[in-house]
mmCIF file of C-alpha atoms and ligand atoms in Angstrom:
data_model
loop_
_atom_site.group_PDB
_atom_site.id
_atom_site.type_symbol
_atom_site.label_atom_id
_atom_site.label_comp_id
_atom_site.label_asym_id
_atom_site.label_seq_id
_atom_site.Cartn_x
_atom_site.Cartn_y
_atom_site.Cartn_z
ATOM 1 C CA UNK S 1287 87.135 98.529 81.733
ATOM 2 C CA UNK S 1288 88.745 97.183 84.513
ATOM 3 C CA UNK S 1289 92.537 95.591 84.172
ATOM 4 C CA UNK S 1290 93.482 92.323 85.341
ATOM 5 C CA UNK S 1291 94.700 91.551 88.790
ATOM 6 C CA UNK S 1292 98.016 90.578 88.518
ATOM 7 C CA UNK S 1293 100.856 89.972 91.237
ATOM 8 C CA UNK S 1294 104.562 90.143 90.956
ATOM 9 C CA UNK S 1295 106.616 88.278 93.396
ATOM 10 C CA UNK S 1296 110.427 88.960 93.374
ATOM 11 C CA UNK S 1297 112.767 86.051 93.983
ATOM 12 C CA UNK S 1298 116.144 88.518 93.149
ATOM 13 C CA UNK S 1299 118.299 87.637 90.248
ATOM 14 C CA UNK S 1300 119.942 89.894 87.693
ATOM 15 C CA UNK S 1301 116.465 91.549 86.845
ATOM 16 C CA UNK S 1302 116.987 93.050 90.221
ATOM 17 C CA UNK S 1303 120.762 93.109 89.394
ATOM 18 C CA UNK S 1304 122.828 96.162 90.039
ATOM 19 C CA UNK S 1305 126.648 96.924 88.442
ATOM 20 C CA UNK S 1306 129.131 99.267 88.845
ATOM 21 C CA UNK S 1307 128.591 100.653 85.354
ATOM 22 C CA UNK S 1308 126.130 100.196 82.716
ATOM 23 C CA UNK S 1309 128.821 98.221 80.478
ATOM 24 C CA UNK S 1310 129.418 95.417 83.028
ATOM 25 C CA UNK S 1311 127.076 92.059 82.280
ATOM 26 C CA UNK S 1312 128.579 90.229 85.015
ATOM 27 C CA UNK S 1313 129.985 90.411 88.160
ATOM 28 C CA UNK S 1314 127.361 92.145 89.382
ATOM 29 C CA UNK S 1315 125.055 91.874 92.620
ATOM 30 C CA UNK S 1316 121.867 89.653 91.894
ATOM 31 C CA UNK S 1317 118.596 90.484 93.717
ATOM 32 C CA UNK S 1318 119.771 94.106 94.705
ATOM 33 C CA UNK S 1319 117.080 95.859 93.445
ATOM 34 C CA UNK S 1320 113.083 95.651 94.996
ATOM 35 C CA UNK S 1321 110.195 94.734 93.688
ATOM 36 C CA UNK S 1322 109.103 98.818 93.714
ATOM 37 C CA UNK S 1323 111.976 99.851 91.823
ATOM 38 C CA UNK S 1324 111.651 97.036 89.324
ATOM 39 C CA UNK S 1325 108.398 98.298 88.849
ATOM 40 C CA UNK S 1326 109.154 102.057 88.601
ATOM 41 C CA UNK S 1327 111.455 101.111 85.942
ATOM 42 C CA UNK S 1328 108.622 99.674 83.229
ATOM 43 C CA UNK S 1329 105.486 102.458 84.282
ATOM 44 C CA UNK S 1330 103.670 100.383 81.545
ATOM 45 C CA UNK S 1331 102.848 97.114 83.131
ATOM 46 C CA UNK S 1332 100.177 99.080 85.214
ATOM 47 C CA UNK S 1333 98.482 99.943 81.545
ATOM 48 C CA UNK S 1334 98.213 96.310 81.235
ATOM 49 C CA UNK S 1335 97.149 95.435 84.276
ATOM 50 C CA UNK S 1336 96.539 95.959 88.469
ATOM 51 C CA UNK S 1337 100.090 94.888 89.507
ATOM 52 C CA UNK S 1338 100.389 94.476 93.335
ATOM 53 C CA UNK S 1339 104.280 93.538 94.414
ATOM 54 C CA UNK S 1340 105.665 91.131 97.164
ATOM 55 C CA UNK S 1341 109.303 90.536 98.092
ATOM 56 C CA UNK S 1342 109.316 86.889 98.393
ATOM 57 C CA UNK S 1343 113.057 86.591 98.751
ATOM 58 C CA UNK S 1344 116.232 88.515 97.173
ATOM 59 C CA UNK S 1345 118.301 85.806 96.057
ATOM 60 C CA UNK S 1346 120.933 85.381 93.611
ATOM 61 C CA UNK S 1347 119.088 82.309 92.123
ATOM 62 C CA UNK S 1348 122.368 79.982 92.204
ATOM 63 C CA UNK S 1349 121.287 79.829 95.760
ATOM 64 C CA UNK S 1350 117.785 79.182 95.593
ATOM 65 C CA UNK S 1351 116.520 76.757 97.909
ATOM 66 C CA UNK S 1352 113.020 74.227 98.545
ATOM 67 C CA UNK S 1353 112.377 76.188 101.734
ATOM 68 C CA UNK S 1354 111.419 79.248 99.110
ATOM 69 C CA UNK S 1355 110.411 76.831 96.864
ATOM 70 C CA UNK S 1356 107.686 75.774 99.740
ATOM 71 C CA UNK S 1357 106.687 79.720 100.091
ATOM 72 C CA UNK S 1358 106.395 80.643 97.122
ATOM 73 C CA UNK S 1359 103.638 77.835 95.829
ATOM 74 C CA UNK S 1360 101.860 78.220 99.485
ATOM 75 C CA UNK S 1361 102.014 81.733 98.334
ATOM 76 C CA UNK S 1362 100.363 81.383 94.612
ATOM 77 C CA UNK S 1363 97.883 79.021 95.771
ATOM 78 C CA UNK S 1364 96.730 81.867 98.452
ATOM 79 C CA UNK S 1365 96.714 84.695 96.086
ATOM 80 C CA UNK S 1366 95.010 82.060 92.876
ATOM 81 C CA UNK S 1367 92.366 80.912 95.132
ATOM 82 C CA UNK S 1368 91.260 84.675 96.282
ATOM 83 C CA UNK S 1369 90.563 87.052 93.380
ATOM 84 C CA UNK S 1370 93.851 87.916 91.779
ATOM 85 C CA UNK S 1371 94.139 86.935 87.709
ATOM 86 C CA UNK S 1372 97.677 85.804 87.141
ATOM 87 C CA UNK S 1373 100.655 86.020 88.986
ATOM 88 C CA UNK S 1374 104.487 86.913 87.785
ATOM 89 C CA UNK S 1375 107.368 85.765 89.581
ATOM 90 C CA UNK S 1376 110.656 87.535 88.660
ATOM 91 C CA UNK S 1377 113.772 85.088 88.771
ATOM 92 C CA UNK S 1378 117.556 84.486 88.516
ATOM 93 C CA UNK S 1379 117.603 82.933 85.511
ATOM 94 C CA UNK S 1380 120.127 80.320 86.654
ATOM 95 C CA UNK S 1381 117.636 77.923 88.753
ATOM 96 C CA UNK S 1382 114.264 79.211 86.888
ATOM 97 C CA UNK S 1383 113.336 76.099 85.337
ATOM 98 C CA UNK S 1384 113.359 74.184 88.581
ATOM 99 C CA UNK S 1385 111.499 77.139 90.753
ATOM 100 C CA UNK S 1386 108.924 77.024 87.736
ATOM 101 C CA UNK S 1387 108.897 72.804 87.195
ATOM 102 C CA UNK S 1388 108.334 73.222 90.892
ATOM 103 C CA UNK S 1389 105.280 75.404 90.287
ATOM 104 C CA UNK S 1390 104.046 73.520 87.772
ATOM 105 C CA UNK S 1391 103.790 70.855 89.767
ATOM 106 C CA UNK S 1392 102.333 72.169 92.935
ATOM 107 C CA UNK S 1393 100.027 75.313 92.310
ATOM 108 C CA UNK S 1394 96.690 74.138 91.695
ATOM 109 C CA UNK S 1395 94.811 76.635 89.727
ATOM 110 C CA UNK S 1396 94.279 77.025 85.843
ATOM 111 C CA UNK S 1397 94.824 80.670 86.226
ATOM 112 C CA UNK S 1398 98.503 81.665 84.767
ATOM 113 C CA UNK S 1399 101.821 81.932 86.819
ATOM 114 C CA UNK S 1400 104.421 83.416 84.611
ATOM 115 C CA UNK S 1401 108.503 82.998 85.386
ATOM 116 C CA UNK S 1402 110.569 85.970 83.955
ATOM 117 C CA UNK S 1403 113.909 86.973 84.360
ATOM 118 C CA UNK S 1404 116.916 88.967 82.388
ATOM 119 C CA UNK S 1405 120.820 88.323 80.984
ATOM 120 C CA UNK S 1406 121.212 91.843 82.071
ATOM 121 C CA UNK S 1407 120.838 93.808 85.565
ATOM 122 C CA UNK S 1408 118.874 96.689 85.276
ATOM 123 C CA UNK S 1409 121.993 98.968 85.153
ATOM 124 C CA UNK S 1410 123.202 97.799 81.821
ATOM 125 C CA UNK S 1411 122.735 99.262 78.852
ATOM 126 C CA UNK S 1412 119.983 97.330 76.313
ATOM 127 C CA UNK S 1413 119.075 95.704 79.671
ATOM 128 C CA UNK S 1414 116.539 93.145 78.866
ATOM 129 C CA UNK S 1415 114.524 92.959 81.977
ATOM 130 C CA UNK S 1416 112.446 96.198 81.444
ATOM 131 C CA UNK S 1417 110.399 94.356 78.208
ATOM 132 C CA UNK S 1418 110.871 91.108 79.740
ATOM 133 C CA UNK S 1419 108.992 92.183 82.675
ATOM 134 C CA UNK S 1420 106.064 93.636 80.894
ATOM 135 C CA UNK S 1421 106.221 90.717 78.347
ATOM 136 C CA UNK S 1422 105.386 88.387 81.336
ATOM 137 C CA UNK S 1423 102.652 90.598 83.111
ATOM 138 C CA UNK S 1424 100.429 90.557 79.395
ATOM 139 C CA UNK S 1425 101.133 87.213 79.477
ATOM 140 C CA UNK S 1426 100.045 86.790 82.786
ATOM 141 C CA UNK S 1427 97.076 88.800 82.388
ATOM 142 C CA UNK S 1428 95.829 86.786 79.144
ATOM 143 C CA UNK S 1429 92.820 84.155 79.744
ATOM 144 C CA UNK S 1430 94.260 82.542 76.664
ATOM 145 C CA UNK S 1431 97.410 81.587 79.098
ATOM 146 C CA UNK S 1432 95.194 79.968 81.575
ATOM 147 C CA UNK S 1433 95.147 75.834 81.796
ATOM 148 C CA UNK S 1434 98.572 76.116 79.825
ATOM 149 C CA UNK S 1435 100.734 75.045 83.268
ATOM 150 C CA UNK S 1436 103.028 77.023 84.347
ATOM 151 C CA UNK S 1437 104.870 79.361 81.666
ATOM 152 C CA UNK S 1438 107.956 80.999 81.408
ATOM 153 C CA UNK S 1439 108.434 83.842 79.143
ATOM 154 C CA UNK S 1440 111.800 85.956 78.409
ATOM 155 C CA UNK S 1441 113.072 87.408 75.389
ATOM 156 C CA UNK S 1442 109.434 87.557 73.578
ATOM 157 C CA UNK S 1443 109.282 83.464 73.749
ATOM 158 C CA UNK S 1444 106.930 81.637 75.687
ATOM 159 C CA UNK S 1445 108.137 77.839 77.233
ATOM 160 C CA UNK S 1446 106.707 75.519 79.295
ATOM 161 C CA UNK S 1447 108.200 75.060 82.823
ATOM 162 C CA UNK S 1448 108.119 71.218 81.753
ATOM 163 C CA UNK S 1449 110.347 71.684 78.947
ATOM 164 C CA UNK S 1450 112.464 74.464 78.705
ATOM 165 C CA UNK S 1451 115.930 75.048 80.408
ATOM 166 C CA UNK S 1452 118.895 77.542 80.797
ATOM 167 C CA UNK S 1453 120.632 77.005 77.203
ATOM 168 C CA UNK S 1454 123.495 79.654 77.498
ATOM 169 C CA UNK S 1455 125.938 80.985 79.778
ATOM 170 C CA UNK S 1456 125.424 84.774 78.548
ATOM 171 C CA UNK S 1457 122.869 85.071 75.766
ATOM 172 C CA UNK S 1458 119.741 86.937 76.094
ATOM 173 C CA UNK S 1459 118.142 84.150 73.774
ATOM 174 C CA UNK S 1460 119.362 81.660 76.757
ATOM 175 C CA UNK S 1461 115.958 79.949 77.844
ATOM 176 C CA UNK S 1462 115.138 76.853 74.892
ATOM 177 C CA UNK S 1463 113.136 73.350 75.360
ATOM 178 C CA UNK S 1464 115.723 71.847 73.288
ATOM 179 C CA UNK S 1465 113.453 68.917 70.765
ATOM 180 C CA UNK S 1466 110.250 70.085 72.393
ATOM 181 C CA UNK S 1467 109.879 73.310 70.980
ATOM 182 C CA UNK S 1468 108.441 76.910 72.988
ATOM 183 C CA UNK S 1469 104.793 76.992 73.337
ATOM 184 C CA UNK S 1470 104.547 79.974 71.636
ATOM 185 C CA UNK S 1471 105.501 83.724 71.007
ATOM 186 C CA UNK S 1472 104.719 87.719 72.528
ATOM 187 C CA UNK S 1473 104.285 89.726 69.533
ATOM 188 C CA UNK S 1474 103.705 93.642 70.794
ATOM 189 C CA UNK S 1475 102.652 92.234 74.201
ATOM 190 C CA UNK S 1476 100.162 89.693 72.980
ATOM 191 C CA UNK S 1477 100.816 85.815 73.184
ATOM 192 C CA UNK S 1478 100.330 83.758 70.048
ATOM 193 C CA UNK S 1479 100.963 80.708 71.361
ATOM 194 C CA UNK S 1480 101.388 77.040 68.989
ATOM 195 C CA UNK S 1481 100.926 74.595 71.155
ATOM 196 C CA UNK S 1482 100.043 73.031 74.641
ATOM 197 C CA UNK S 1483 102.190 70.833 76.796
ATOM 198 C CA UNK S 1484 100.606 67.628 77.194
ATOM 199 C CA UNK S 1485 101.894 65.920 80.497
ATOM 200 C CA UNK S 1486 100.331 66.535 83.945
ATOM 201 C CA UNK S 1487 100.677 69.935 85.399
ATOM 202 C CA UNK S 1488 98.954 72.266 87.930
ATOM 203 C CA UNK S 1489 95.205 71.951 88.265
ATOM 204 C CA UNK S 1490 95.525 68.325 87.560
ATOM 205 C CA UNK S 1491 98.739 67.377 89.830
ATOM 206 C CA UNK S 1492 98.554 65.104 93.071
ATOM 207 C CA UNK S 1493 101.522 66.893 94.685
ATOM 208 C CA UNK S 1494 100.525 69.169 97.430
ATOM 209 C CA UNK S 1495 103.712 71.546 98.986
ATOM 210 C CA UNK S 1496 101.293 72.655 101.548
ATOM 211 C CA UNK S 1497 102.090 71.415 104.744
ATOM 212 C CA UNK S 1498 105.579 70.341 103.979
ATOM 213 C CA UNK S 1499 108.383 71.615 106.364
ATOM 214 C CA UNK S 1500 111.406 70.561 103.860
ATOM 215 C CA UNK S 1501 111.782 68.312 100.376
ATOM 216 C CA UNK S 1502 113.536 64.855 100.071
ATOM 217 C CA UNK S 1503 116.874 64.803 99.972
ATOM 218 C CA UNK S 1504 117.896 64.139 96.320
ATOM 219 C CA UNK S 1505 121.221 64.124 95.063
ATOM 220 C CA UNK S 1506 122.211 64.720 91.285
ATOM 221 C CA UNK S 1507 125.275 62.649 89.938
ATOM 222 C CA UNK S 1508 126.889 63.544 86.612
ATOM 223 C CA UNK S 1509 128.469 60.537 84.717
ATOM 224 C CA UNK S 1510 131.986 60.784 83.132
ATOM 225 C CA UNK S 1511 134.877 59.055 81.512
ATOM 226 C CA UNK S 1512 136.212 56.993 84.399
ATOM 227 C CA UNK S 1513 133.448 57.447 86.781
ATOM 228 C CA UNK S 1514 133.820 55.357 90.092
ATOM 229 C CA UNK S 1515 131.689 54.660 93.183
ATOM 230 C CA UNK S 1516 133.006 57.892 95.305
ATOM 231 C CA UNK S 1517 129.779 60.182 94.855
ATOM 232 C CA UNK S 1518 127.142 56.879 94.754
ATOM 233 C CA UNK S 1519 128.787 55.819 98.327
ATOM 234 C CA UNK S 1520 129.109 59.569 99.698
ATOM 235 C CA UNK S 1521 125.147 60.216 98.844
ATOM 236 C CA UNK S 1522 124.318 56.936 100.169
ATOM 237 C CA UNK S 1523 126.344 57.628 103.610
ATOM 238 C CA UNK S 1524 124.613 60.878 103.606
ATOM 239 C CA UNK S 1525 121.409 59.768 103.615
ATOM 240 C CA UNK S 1526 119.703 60.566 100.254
ATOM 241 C CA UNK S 1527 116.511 59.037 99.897
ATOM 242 C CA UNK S 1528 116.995 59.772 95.891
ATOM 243 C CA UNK S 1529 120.019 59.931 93.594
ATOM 244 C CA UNK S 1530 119.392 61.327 89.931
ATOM 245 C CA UNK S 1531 122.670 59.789 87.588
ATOM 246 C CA UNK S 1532 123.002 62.250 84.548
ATOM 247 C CA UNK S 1533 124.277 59.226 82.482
ATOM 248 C CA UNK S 1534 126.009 59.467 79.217
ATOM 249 C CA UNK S 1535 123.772 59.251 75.874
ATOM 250 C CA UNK S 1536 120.648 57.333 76.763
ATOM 251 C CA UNK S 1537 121.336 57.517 80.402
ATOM 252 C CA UNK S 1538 124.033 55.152 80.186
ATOM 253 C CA UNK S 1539 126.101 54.699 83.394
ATOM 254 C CA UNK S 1540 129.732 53.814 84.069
ATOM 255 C CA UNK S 1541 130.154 49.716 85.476
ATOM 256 C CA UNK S 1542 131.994 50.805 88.627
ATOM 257 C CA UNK S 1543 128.974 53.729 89.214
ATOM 258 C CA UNK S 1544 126.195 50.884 88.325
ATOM 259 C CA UNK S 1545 127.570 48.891 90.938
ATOM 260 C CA UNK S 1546 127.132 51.378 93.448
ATOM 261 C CA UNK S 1547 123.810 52.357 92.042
ATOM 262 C CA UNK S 1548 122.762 49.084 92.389
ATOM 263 C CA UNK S 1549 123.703 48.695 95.992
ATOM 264 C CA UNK S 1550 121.811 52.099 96.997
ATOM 265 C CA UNK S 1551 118.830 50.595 95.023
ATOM 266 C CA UNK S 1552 119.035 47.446 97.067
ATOM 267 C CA UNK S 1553 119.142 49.783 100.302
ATOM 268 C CA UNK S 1554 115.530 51.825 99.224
ATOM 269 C CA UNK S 1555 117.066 54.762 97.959
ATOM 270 C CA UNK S 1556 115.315 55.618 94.305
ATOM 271 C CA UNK S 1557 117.887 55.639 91.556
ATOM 272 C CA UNK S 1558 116.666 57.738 88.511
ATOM 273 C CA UNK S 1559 118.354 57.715 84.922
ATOM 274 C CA UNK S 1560 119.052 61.174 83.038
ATOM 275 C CA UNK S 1561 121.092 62.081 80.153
ATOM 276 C CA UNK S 1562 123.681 64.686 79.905
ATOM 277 C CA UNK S 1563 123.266 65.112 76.471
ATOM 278 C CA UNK S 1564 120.753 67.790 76.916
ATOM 279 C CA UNK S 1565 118.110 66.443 74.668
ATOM 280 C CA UNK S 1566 115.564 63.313 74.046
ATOM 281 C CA UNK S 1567 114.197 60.977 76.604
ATOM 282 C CA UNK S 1568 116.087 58.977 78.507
ATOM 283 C CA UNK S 1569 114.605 54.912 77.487
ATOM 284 C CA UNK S 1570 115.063 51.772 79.258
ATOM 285 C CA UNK S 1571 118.273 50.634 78.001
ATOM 286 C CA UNK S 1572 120.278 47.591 79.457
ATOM 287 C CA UNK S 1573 118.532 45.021 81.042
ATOM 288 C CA UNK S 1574 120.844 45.002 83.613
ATOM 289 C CA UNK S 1575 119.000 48.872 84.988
ATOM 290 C CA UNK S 1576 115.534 47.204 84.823
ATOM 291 C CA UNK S 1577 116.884 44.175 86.923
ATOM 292 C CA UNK S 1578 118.703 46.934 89.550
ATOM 293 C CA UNK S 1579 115.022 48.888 89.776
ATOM 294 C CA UNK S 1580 116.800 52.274 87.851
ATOM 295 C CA UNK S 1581 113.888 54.216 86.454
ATOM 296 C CA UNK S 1582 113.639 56.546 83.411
ATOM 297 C CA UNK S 1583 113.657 60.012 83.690
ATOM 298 C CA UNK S 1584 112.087 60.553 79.749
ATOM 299 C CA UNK S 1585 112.888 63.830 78.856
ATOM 300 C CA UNK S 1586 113.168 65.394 81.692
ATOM 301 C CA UNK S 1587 116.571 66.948 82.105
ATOM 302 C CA UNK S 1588 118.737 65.901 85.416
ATOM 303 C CA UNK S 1589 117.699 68.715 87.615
ATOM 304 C CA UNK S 1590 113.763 68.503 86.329
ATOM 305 C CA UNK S 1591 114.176 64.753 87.461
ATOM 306 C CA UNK S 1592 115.148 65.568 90.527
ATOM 307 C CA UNK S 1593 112.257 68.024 90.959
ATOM 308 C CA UNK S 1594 109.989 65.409 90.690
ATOM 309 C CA UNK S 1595 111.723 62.576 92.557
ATOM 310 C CA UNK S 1596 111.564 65.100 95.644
ATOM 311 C CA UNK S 1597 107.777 65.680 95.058
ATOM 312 C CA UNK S 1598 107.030 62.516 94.353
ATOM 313 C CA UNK S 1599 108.949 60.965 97.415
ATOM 314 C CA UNK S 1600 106.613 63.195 99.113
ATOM 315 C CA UNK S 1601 103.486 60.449 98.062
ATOM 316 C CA UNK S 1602 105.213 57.102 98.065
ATOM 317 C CA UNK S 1603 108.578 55.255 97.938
ATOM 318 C CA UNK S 1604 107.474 52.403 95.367
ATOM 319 C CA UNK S 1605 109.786 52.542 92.811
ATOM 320 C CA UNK S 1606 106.832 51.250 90.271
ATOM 321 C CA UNK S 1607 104.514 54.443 91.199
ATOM 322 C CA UNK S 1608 107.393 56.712 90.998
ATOM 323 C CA UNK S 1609 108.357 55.513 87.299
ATOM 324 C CA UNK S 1610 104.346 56.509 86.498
ATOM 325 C CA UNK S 1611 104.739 59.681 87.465
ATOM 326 C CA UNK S 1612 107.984 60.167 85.589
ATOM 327 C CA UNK S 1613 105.523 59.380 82.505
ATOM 328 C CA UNK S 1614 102.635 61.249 83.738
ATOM 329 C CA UNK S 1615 104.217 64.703 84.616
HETATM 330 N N1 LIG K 1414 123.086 84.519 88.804
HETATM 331 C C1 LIG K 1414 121.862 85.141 88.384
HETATM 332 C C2 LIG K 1414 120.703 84.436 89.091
HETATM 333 O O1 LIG K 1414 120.356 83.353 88.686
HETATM 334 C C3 LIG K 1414 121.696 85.037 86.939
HETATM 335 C C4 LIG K 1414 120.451 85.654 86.391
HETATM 336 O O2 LIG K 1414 119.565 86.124 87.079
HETATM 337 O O3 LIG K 1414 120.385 85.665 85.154
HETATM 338 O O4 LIG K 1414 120.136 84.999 90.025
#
């Protein structure tokens, strides 16, 4: 029988990590290792499928960047549209949920892309990249994971890029779509999945990153205790066409920072409400946000939001269409 087509395309992170000794979990180099070497390391995955392997960049995923973010969805849409099954990008884990919200949102194909990553570099002892890796290739390589948008899959649990984040500073079990719940579960290398995410994704999206040289500039403000106007004013001197406020509870925002809010509003630039709470959608709350055009992020988290304020800054720059979206995708 012949095996599904799959292709991995390394990004870096701690999967590719490399340490001094195989007791050290951090302070290691990120992105050291190739995509050949990751592969040597789990001779399985080519039981489960026809893995082909392309360096797409080596990055310690703290610095991740929409330039890559441009290639690698130009890149999936090339390979999806020819004859290859699934694809499987290995990530840091740190920015993984916005390279795969990114995805999500701009590969157009109901065949599956699959985001995996480890806690551990490859040097470590109980390194969990090795199972993660395969995990993510059967995954990959299952038409049950097709139409699903795309997935991300570590430490046997299956999440939608949509909904899950980064939940942990060191734990294996980090990844979690806190209140939404994981899609579903690998159990020996098969996916039993639970349930489908129901926003917007992939086949069905209107963003295109094709022929994009760069993204928006979008600039993500975190609300505090005695927040002011100092980060509003500096992102509206610096010319961001979109600021993201990760607001306290229901995206509630300091009075000096509303003021200034309010003021980059007035001057075009899209204003979006988060929460910093890390769970729950983010609802319309005073009237005084309506009247100042703020729009709702729902449950997207502060860096998904801004995800999707670059994309959708891409299409238009009515604040009314750009509140849709935030309840379509
Ligand atoms: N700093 C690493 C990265 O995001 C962490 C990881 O891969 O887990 O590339």
């Amino acid at each position: 029988m012949t095996k599904p087509r799959v292709a991995i395309l390394a990004t870096g992170g701690t999967i590719a990590g490399s340490a001094a000794s195989d007791t050290a979990t951090t302070g290691y180099k990120a992105g050291a290792l190739g995509v050949e070497a990751l592969l040597s390391g789990v001779p399985a995955v080519r039981k489960v499928a026809e893995v082909t392997g392309e360096q797409i960049a080596s990055l310690d995923s703290k610095d991740m960047d929409g330039a890559t973010w441009l290639k690698l969805a130009a890149r999936c849409n090339e390979l999806l549209a020819g004859d290859t099954d699934g694809i499987v990008i290995t990530h840091g884990t740190d920015t993984l949920e916005e390279t795969a919200y990114f995805l999500h949102l701009t590969v157009h194909s109901r065949k599956p892309v699959v985001l995996t990553g480890s806690m551990r570099p490859a040097t470590a002892l109980s390194a969990d990249g090795p199972m993660n890796l395969l995990n993510a290739v059967g995954l990959a390589a299952e038409p049950e994971a097709a139409g699903r948008g795309v997935l991300v899959c570590l430490n046997d649990q299956i999440d939608s890029a949509r909904h899950v984040t980064k939940a942990h500073t060191t734990a294996t079990s980090t990844f979690k779509s806190p209140g939404l719940g994981a899609l579903g579960y690998m159990n020996d290398g098969h996916p039993a999945f639970y349930s489908k995410v129901q926003r917007c994704h992939t086949y069905e999206s209107e963003f295109e990153a094709e022929g994009l040289q760069e993204l928006p500039y979008v600039k993500i403000i975190y609300g505090h205790a005695d927040d002011d106007a100092l980060f509003v004013d500096a992102a509206i001197a610096a010319g961001a066409r979109g600021i993201v406020y990760a607001g306290t509870g229901n995206g509630s925002i300091h009075r000096r920072a509303e003021a200034a809010l309010a003021r980059a509003s007035q001057a075009g630039i899209i204003v979006v409400r988060s929460s910093r709470t890390g769970c729950g959608a983010v609802l319309p709350g005073e009237q005084s946000y309506l009247d100042a055009h703020f729009l709702q992020g729902d449950t997207l988290n502060p860096q998904k939001c801004r995800v999707l304020l670059q994309l959708a800054l891409t299409r238009t720059r009515d604040p009314r269409a750009i509140q849709q979206m935030f309840y379509k995708y």
